[in-house]
mmCIF file of C-alpha atoms and ligand atoms in Angstrom:
data_model
loop_
_atom_site.group_PDB
_atom_site.id
_atom_site.type_symbol
_atom_site.label_atom_id
_atom_site.label_comp_id
_atom_site.label_asym_id
_atom_site.label_seq_id
_atom_site.Cartn_x
_atom_site.Cartn_y
_atom_site.Cartn_z
ATOM 1 C CA MET A 1 56.362 -4.921 27.897
ATOM 2 C CA VAL A 2 53.300 -6.873 26.921
ATOM 3 C CA ASP A 3 50.333 -6.527 29.251
ATOM 4 C CA ASP A 4 49.738 -10.121 30.327
ATOM 5 C CA PRO A 5 48.600 -10.684 33.946
ATOM 6 C CA GLU A 6 49.921 -14.252 34.007
ATOM 7 C CA ILE A 7 53.384 -13.001 33.084
ATOM 8 C CA SER A 8 53.465 -9.896 35.247
ATOM 9 C CA LYS A 9 52.563 -11.974 38.322
ATOM 10 C CA LEU A 10 55.171 -14.653 37.631
ATOM 11 C CA THR A 11 57.146 -15.518 40.759
ATOM 12 C CA VAL A 12 60.482 -17.302 40.931
ATOM 13 C CA SER A 13 58.867 -20.397 42.435
ATOM 14 C CA GLY A 14 56.158 -20.318 39.769
ATOM 15 C CA PHE A 15 58.820 -20.141 37.079
ATOM 16 C CA ALA A 16 60.856 -22.940 38.688
ATOM 17 C CA GLN A 17 57.741 -25.119 38.815
ATOM 18 C CA ILE A 18 56.983 -24.556 35.126
ATOM 19 C CA LEU A 19 60.586 -25.437 34.237
ATOM 20 C CA ASP A 20 60.356 -28.623 36.322
ATOM 21 C CA ASP A 21 57.110 -29.602 34.639
ATOM 22 C CA VAL A 22 58.406 -29.075 31.116
ATOM 23 C CA ILE A 23 61.660 -30.928 31.864
ATOM 24 C CA GLN A 24 59.612 -33.861 33.095
ATOM 25 C CA ILE A 25 57.466 -33.892 29.952
ATOM 26 C CA LEU A 26 60.553 -33.802 27.723
ATOM 27 C CA GLN A 27 62.221 -36.587 29.728
ATOM 28 C CA LYS A 28 59.127 -38.715 29.410
ATOM 29 C CA GLU A 29 58.678 -38.270 25.656
ATOM 30 C CA GLN A 30 62.398 -38.904 25.077
ATOM 31 C CA PHE A 31 62.296 -42.009 27.264
ATOM 32 C CA ASN A 32 59.241 -43.306 25.387
ATOM 33 C CA GLY A 33 60.825 -42.378 22.066
ATOM 34 C CA GLN A 34 57.621 -41.022 20.660
ATOM 35 C CA ILE A 35 55.286 -38.124 20.155
ATOM 36 C CA THR A 36 51.962 -38.197 18.251
ATOM 37 C CA GLY A 37 52.823 -38.722 14.581
ATOM 38 C CA GLY A 38 56.528 -39.221 15.145
ATOM 39 C CA LYS A 39 59.425 -40.909 16.860
ATOM 40 C CA ILE A 40 62.267 -39.579 18.964
ATOM 41 C CA SER A 41 65.806 -40.902 19.145
ATOM 42 C CA ASN A 42 68.252 -39.031 21.340
ATOM 43 C CA LYS A 43 67.742 -35.417 20.341
ATOM 44 C CA VAL A 44 66.412 -36.170 16.860
ATOM 45 C CA VAL A 45 62.663 -36.119 16.098
ATOM 46 C CA GLU A 46 61.313 -37.702 12.952
ATOM 47 C CA LEU A 47 57.738 -36.706 12.118
ATOM 48 C CA GLU A 48 55.249 -37.874 9.559
ATOM 49 C CA ILE A 49 53.741 -35.016 7.591
ATOM 50 C CA PRO A 50 51.455 -33.208 10.072
ATOM 51 C CA GLU A 51 47.974 -31.892 9.288
ATOM 52 C CA LYS A 52 49.255 -28.354 9.727
ATOM 53 C CA LEU A 53 52.754 -27.171 10.501
ATOM 54 C CA ALA A 54 53.990 -23.869 11.903
ATOM 55 C CA ILE A 55 57.715 -23.097 12.172
ATOM 56 C CA ILE A 56 59.030 -20.221 14.255
ATOM 57 C CA GLY A 57 62.633 -19.007 14.008
ATOM 58 C CA ASP A 58 64.821 -16.966 16.370
ATOM 59 C CA LEU A 59 62.774 -15.013 18.923
ATOM 60 C CA HIS A 60 65.600 -13.489 20.964
ATOM 61 C CA GLY A 61 63.425 -12.335 23.834
ATOM 62 C CA ASP A 62 60.842 -10.608 21.631
ATOM 63 C CA LEU A 63 57.536 -11.454 23.286
ATOM 64 C CA CYS A 64 55.534 -9.107 21.031
ATOM 65 C CA ALA A 65 56.728 -11.042 17.998
ATOM 66 C CA LEU A 66 55.743 -14.366 19.555
ATOM 67 C CA LEU A 67 52.285 -13.133 20.492
ATOM 68 C CA LYS A 68 51.736 -11.693 17.010
ATOM 69 C CA ILE A 69 52.606 -15.060 15.467
ATOM 70 C CA PHE A 70 50.326 -16.881 17.920
ATOM 71 C CA LYS A 71 47.474 -14.587 16.943
ATOM 72 C CA ARG A 72 48.035 -15.178 13.231
ATOM 73 C CA ILE A 73 48.100 -18.951 13.553
ATOM 74 C CA LYS A 74 45.103 -18.905 15.926
ATOM 75 C CA ILE A 75 47.146 -20.711 18.524
ATOM 76 C CA GLU A 76 44.393 -22.038 20.806
ATOM 77 C CA GLU A 77 42.592 -23.743 17.944
ATOM 78 C CA PHE A 78 45.846 -24.890 16.312
ATOM 79 C CA VAL A 79 47.272 -26.745 19.317
ATOM 80 C CA MET A 80 44.024 -28.563 20.132
ATOM 81 C CA ASN A 81 44.722 -30.948 17.256
ATOM 82 C CA HIS A 82 47.595 -33.296 18.136
ATOM 83 C CA ASN A 83 48.318 -33.797 14.455
ATOM 84 C CA ASN A 84 49.185 -30.111 14.082
ATOM 85 C CA LYS A 85 52.756 -29.242 15.033
ATOM 86 C CA ILE A 86 54.546 -26.054 15.994
ATOM 87 C CA ILE A 87 58.315 -26.300 15.770
ATOM 88 C CA PHE A 88 60.509 -23.669 17.393
ATOM 89 C CA LEU A 89 63.992 -23.460 15.887
ATOM 90 C CA GLY A 90 65.676 -22.183 19.080
ATOM 91 C CA ASP A 91 67.322 -18.909 20.158
ATOM 92 C CA TYR A 92 64.456 -18.043 22.466
ATOM 93 C CA VAL A 93 66.617 -15.862 24.678
ATOM 94 C CA ASP A 94 69.193 -13.039 24.620
ATOM 95 C CA ARG A 95 69.147 -9.527 23.084
ATOM 96 C CA GLY A 96 65.431 -8.720 23.501
ATOM 97 C CA SER A 97 63.754 -7.585 26.720
ATOM 98 C CA ALA A 98 61.615 -10.659 27.488
ATOM 99 C CA SER A 99 63.794 -13.779 27.477
ATOM 100 C CA ILE A 100 62.327 -15.093 30.737
ATOM 101 C CA GLU A 101 58.805 -14.378 29.589
ATOM 102 C CA ILE A 102 59.370 -16.150 26.246
ATOM 103 C CA LEU A 103 60.723 -19.212 28.054
ATOM 104 C CA TYR A 104 57.716 -19.124 30.349
ATOM 105 C CA LYS A 105 55.238 -18.862 27.452
ATOM 106 C CA ILE A 106 56.681 -21.670 25.380
ATOM 107 C CA CYS A 107 57.074 -23.942 28.410
ATOM 108 C CA CYS A 108 53.436 -23.368 29.389
ATOM 109 C CA LEU A 109 52.399 -24.183 25.842
ATOM 110 C CA LYS A 110 54.416 -27.403 25.834
ATOM 111 C CA ILE A 111 52.944 -28.430 29.199
ATOM 112 C CA ARG A 112 49.378 -27.831 28.021
ATOM 113 C CA HIS A 113 49.805 -29.348 24.566
ATOM 114 C CA PRO A 114 52.838 -31.672 24.676
ATOM 115 C CA GLN A 115 51.945 -33.488 21.455
ATOM 116 C CA SER A 116 51.721 -30.328 19.354
ATOM 117 C CA ILE A 117 54.893 -28.493 20.385
ATOM 118 C CA ILE A 118 58.502 -29.273 19.503
ATOM 119 C CA LEU A 119 61.241 -27.208 21.105
ATOM 120 C CA MET A 120 64.641 -27.130 19.413
ATOM 121 C CA ARG A 121 67.932 -25.872 20.767
ATOM 122 C CA GLY A 122 69.696 -22.746 19.522
ATOM 123 C CA ASN A 123 73.292 -21.684 20.111
ATOM 124 C CA HIS A 124 71.979 -19.155 22.648
ATOM 125 C CA GLU A 125 70.809 -22.170 24.646
ATOM 126 C CA ALA A 126 74.376 -23.500 24.786
ATOM 127 C CA PRO A 127 75.551 -25.843 27.541
ATOM 128 C CA LYS A 128 77.013 -24.289 30.686
ATOM 129 C CA GLU A 129 80.463 -25.571 29.792
ATOM 130 C CA PHE A 130 80.705 -23.861 26.388
ATOM 131 C CA PRO A 131 83.494 -21.327 25.963
ATOM 132 C CA ILE A 132 81.326 -18.497 24.638
ATOM 133 C CA SER A 133 78.705 -16.954 26.890
ATOM 134 C CA SER A 134 75.550 -17.366 24.891
ATOM 135 C CA HIS A 135 73.040 -15.035 26.498
ATOM 136 C CA ASP A 136 72.211 -12.246 28.954
ATOM 137 C CA LEU A 137 69.957 -14.495 31.052
ATOM 138 C CA PRO A 138 71.924 -14.152 34.330
ATOM 139 C CA LYS A 139 71.334 -10.397 34.220
ATOM 140 C CA ARG A 140 67.641 -10.845 33.386
ATOM 141 C CA MET A 141 67.141 -13.456 36.117
ATOM 142 C CA ILE A 142 68.765 -11.223 38.750
ATOM 143 C CA GLU A 143 66.735 -8.174 37.651
ATOM 144 C CA ARG A 144 63.497 -10.084 37.830
ATOM 145 C CA PHE A 145 63.973 -12.509 40.751
ATOM 146 C CA GLY A 146 66.927 -11.237 42.787
ATOM 147 C CA LYS A 147 70.469 -12.513 42.868
ATOM 148 C CA ARG A 148 70.222 -15.613 45.043
ATOM 149 C CA LEU A 149 66.990 -17.174 43.756
ATOM 150 C CA GLY A 150 67.397 -15.908 40.202
ATOM 151 C CA MET A 151 70.856 -17.414 39.847
ATOM 152 C CA GLU A 152 69.848 -20.637 41.546
ATOM 153 C CA VAL A 153 67.054 -21.308 39.039
ATOM 154 C CA TYR A 154 69.336 -20.210 36.216
ATOM 155 C CA GLN A 155 72.208 -22.503 37.187
ATOM 156 C CA THR A 156 70.036 -25.561 37.670
ATOM 157 C CA LYS A 157 66.698 -25.693 35.919
ATOM 158 C CA ILE A 158 67.344 -23.466 32.924
ATOM 159 C CA PHE A 159 70.416 -25.446 31.876
ATOM 160 C CA GLU A 160 68.560 -28.672 32.542
ATOM 161 C CA LEU A 161 65.840 -27.491 30.166
ATOM 162 C CA PHE A 162 68.389 -26.473 27.522
ATOM 163 C CA ASN A 163 69.915 -29.959 27.677
ATOM 164 C CA MET A 164 66.528 -31.501 26.868
ATOM 165 C CA LEU A 165 65.913 -29.465 23.677
ATOM 166 C CA TYR A 166 66.028 -31.132 20.252
ATOM 167 C CA LEU A 167 68.862 -30.740 17.756
ATOM 168 C CA VAL A 168 67.339 -32.086 14.551
ATOM 169 C CA VAL A 169 63.741 -32.444 13.385
ATOM 170 C CA ILE A 170 62.864 -34.213 10.163
ATOM 171 C CA ILE A 171 59.507 -33.948 8.436
ATOM 172 C CA GLN A 172 59.606 -37.166 6.461
ATOM 173 C CA GLY A 173 60.395 -36.683 2.818
ATOM 174 C CA VAL A 174 60.326 -32.872 2.958
ATOM 175 C CA LEU A 175 62.127 -30.861 5.634
ATOM 176 C CA PHE A 176 65.359 -31.111 7.611
ATOM 177 C CA LEU A 177 65.309 -28.660 10.517
ATOM 178 C CA VAL A 178 68.264 -27.469 12.577
ATOM 179 C CA HIS A 179 69.045 -24.215 14.357
ATOM 180 C CA GLY A 180 72.295 -23.296 12.597
ATOM 181 C CA GLY A 181 73.176 -25.705 9.853
ATOM 182 C CA VAL A 182 74.208 -29.159 8.737
ATOM 183 C CA PRO A 183 77.600 -30.582 9.713
ATOM 184 C CA ALA A 184 80.365 -30.319 7.129
ATOM 185 C CA ARG A 185 81.226 -33.999 7.282
ATOM 186 C CA VAL A 186 78.821 -36.331 5.537
ATOM 187 C CA ASN A 187 80.290 -39.826 5.354
ATOM 188 C CA SER A 188 79.642 -40.563 1.673
ATOM 189 C CA THR A 189 76.588 -42.396 0.429
ATOM 190 C CA GLU A 190 76.909 -45.531 2.554
ATOM 191 C CA SER A 191 76.554 -43.371 5.626
ATOM 192 C CA LYS A 192 73.258 -44.205 7.213
ATOM 193 C CA PHE A 193 71.347 -41.424 8.762
ATOM 194 C CA ASP A 194 71.763 -43.094 12.129
ATOM 195 C CA ASP A 195 75.338 -41.827 12.077
ATOM 196 C CA LEU A 196 74.151 -38.325 12.704
ATOM 197 C CA ILE A 197 71.973 -39.458 15.563
ATOM 198 C CA SER A 198 74.848 -41.209 17.284
ATOM 199 C CA LYS A 199 77.092 -38.185 16.820
ATOM 200 C CA THR A 200 74.859 -35.485 18.231
ATOM 201 C CA GLY A 201 75.769 -36.033 21.864
ATOM 202 C CA PRO A 202 76.838 -32.960 23.798
ATOM 203 C CA PHE A 203 80.265 -31.642 22.844
ATOM 204 C CA SER A 204 80.555 -33.711 19.688
ATOM 205 C CA GLU A 205 81.623 -31.874 16.568
ATOM 206 C CA SER A 206 78.158 -32.338 15.039
ATOM 207 C CA PHE A 207 76.535 -30.811 18.109
ATOM 208 C CA GLU A 208 78.567 -27.628 17.727
ATOM 209 C CA GLU A 209 77.988 -27.461 13.982
ATOM 210 C CA ILE A 210 74.221 -27.989 14.157
ATOM 211 C CA LEU A 211 73.935 -25.062 16.557
ATOM 212 C CA TRP A 212 76.480 -22.695 14.975
ATOM 213 C CA ASN A 213 76.916 -23.374 11.251
ATOM 214 C CA ASP A 214 75.879 -21.011 8.452
ATOM 215 C CA PRO A 215 75.387 -21.653 4.730
ATOM 216 C CA ARG A 216 77.625 -19.681 2.370
ATOM 217 C CA ALA A 217 77.313 -19.257 -1.385
ATOM 218 C CA PHE A 218 81.013 -18.829 -2.102
ATOM 219 C CA LEU A 219 83.911 -20.251 -0.178
ATOM 220 C CA PRO A 220 87.547 -19.559 -1.031
ATOM 221 C CA ASP A 221 89.271 -22.021 -3.395
ATOM 222 C CA GLU A 222 85.975 -23.861 -3.924
ATOM 223 C CA LYS A 223 86.268 -25.360 -0.459
ATOM 224 C CA GLU A 224 83.294 -27.283 0.908
ATOM 225 C CA TRP A 225 83.575 -25.566 4.278
ATOM 226 C CA GLU A 226 85.648 -23.117 6.323
ATOM 227 C CA PHE A 227 85.764 -22.177 10.002
ATOM 228 C CA SER A 228 83.190 -19.582 10.972
ATOM 229 C CA ARG A 229 84.101 -16.128 12.189
ATOM 230 C CA ARG A 230 81.569 -16.634 14.986
ATOM 231 C CA GLY A 231 84.297 -18.513 16.893
ATOM 232 C CA LEU A 232 82.374 -21.791 16.840
ATOM 233 C CA GLY A 233 80.930 -23.728 13.918
ATOM 234 C CA LYS A 234 81.620 -23.592 10.186
ATOM 235 C CA HIS A 235 80.445 -22.138 6.918
ATOM 236 C CA PHE A 236 79.130 -24.893 4.656
ATOM 237 C CA SER A 237 78.704 -24.999 0.904
ATOM 238 C CA SER A 238 75.785 -25.912 -1.330
ATOM 239 C CA SER A 239 77.353 -29.303 -2.065
ATOM 240 C CA ILE A 240 77.182 -30.163 1.646
ATOM 241 C CA SER A 241 73.518 -29.132 1.769
ATOM 242 C CA LYS A 242 72.890 -31.345 -1.240
ATOM 243 C CA LYS A 243 74.546 -34.339 0.434
ATOM 244 C CA TRP A 244 72.516 -33.922 3.611
ATOM 245 C CA LEU A 245 69.244 -33.596 1.716
ATOM 246 C CA ARG A 246 70.070 -36.779 -0.156
ATOM 247 C CA ALA A 247 71.142 -38.656 3.000
ATOM 248 C CA SER A 248 67.966 -37.659 4.854
ATOM 249 C CA ASN A 249 65.677 -37.952 1.828
ATOM 250 C CA THR A 250 64.334 -34.420 2.298
ATOM 251 C CA LYS A 251 63.926 -31.374 0.042
ATOM 252 C CA VAL A 252 64.790 -28.311 2.131
ATOM 253 C CA ILE A 253 66.980 -27.508 5.121
ATOM 254 C CA VAL A 254 65.080 -25.053 7.343
ATOM 255 C CA ARG A 255 67.122 -23.149 9.932
ATOM 256 C CA GLY A 256 67.256 -19.902 11.887
ATOM 257 C CA HIS A 257 70.422 -18.364 13.317
ATOM 258 C CA GLU A 258 71.041 -15.515 10.834
ATOM 259 C CA PRO A 259 69.168 -12.212 11.033
ATOM 260 C CA CYS A 260 67.281 -11.494 7.803
ATOM 261 C CA ASN A 261 64.052 -9.860 6.709
ATOM 262 C CA GLY A 262 61.718 -12.688 7.748
ATOM 263 C CA PHE A 263 63.407 -15.272 5.563
ATOM 264 C CA LYS A 264 66.117 -15.844 2.981
ATOM 265 C CA ILE A 265 67.056 -18.611 0.622
ATOM 266 C CA ASP A 266 70.528 -20.042 0.054
ATOM 267 C CA HIS A 267 72.150 -22.825 -1.934
ATOM 268 C CA GLU A 268 69.808 -22.700 -4.943
ATOM 269 C CA GLY A 269 66.729 -23.311 -2.812
ATOM 270 C CA ARG A 270 68.227 -26.045 -0.651
ATOM 271 C CA VAL A 271 68.294 -23.882 2.491
ATOM 272 C CA LEU A 272 65.618 -21.585 3.882
ATOM 273 C CA THR A 273 66.522 -19.328 6.827
ATOM 274 C CA LEU A 274 63.650 -18.135 8.978
ATOM 275 C CA PHE A 275 63.930 -15.157 11.320
ATOM 276 C CA SER A 276 61.057 -14.356 13.685
ATOM 277 C CA CYS A 277 61.931 -11.348 15.823
ATOM 278 C CA LYS A 278 62.049 -7.585 15.498
ATOM 279 C CA GLU A 279 62.801 -5.982 18.859
ATOM 280 C CA ALA A 280 66.585 -6.374 18.653
ATOM 281 C CA TYR A 281 66.556 -6.052 14.838
ATOM 282 C CA PRO A 282 64.114 -3.215 14.090
ATOM 283 C CA LYS A 283 65.102 -3.066 10.416
ATOM 284 C CA PHE A 284 63.703 -6.546 9.836
ATOM 285 C CA ASP A 285 60.192 -7.926 9.748
ATOM 286 C CA ILE A 286 58.999 -11.084 11.482
ATOM 287 C CA GLY A 287 58.779 -14.264 9.397
ATOM 288 C CA TYR A 288 57.252 -17.633 10.237
ATOM 289 C CA ILE A 289 55.942 -20.601 8.255
ATOM 290 C CA LEU A 290 52.368 -21.843 8.284
ATOM 291 C CA ILE A 291 51.656 -24.694 5.896
ATOM 292 C CA SER A 292 49.183 -27.542 5.496
ATOM 293 C CA GLY A 293 50.185 -31.182 5.123
ATOM 294 C CA LYS A 294 48.798 -31.140 1.603
ATOM 295 C CA GLN A 295 50.998 -28.195 0.657
ATOM 296 C CA LEU A 296 53.993 -29.813 2.369
ATOM 297 C CA ARG A 297 53.659 -32.874 0.150
ATOM 298 C CA SER A 298 54.119 -30.750 -2.954
ATOM 299 C CA ILE A 299 57.254 -28.899 -1.763
ATOM 300 C CA ARG A 300 60.196 -29.389 -4.127
ATOM 301 C CA ASN A 301 62.623 -26.757 -2.804
ATOM 302 C CA GLY A 302 63.037 -23.662 -0.642
ATOM 303 C CA TYR A 303 61.362 -21.429 -3.224
ATOM 304 C CA ASP A 304 58.167 -23.499 -2.991
ATOM 305 C CA LEU A 305 58.384 -23.431 0.796
ATOM 306 C CA ALA A 306 58.920 -19.649 0.817
ATOM 307 C CA GLU A 307 55.403 -19.231 -0.632
ATOM 308 C CA ASN A 308 54.230 -20.267 2.830
ATOM 309 C CA VAL A 309 56.299 -17.784 4.806
ATOM 310 C CA ASP A 310 54.082 -15.131 6.342
ATOM 311 C CA ILE A 311 55.772 -11.802 7.053
ATOM 312 C CA ILE A 312 54.444 -9.554 9.803
HETATM 313 MN MN1 MN B 401 71.590 -18.642 16.560
#
C-alpha cells in the first residue's frame, strides 16, 4: 500500500463526506450544463480543445499507477490551469487492492479543481440494477469500514456517484471518448448527434454498449457487429467506428476497457485503447496520454495520437 497519511487516516464519515461533496459538484455542473471550455448535456461533455490534455484509462484499484501518472504530469501545476483537462475513462475500481483509495483520490481532485477534471463511467461502475456484479467493492468496504457502515455508504453514496459519471466526452474536431466503445447502431447520415445524447439514459441500449463494447478487426460473415462474450455489449467493426467518427466530426475514438500494454490501436487507426494499471495485470505497462492543444489540432488518426502515449 502507498504511504499516504491522508489515505491511511481516512474514516468512513470522511469518505462519505467526500462522496457527498463530489456528487454535489457533479449535480451542479450538470444542472448548469457547463464546465470551463465546454458544455454538458445529460452525460455527454463537449469540450473545446484544451491547453493541455491528459487521458487516463482503466485503473482497477491500482493506486501506485495513479500516483506515478500524477507525478509524470506534474499534477499540482497541471490542475491549477482551468483550461487544462484530465479525463478519466472509468474502471476506477475492482481487481486491484486500492479501489476505495482511488475513488477517494479522484474525488478529492475533482472537489479541489472541478473545472480541470472529468470523470467518466466504466462498466465496473455499473448501476446497482445491472445483472452482472461489476466489482469487489462490497468486500473492500467491509474490510476497511466494517459491515454496517461500509455497506451503508456503498449502497447509497457510491452508486449515487456512479450515476453522475459521464458516458461520452468529445474534444471538438479530434477525439470521441467512451469507456468501452461506440454503439453498433448509427442512424445513417441524417442522424444528428443529438440522437446519441437522448439515447444514453440509464438502461438504454446505447448505455450498455458505451460501457461494454469492444472493437474487433474481423467479424464472421463480414458482419458489422456481434454480441460480446462478456455477456453484455457488442463487438463492433471498423465501419461502425468510421460512421461514428463522421457523425461526431472527430478523428479518433479513445477508450479503455481492454487490458493491453499501455495502449493499442484498432480499426486502421480509428480506435486507440488506453490501459493505465499494472497491479492486476503485471505483464503490462501503464499507459496514459499527455498532449498539448497545439498537438491535438494536428491529430489525423490513432497513430498520430499514439505518439503522445507515455508508457511507464
Ligand atoms: Mn471496462
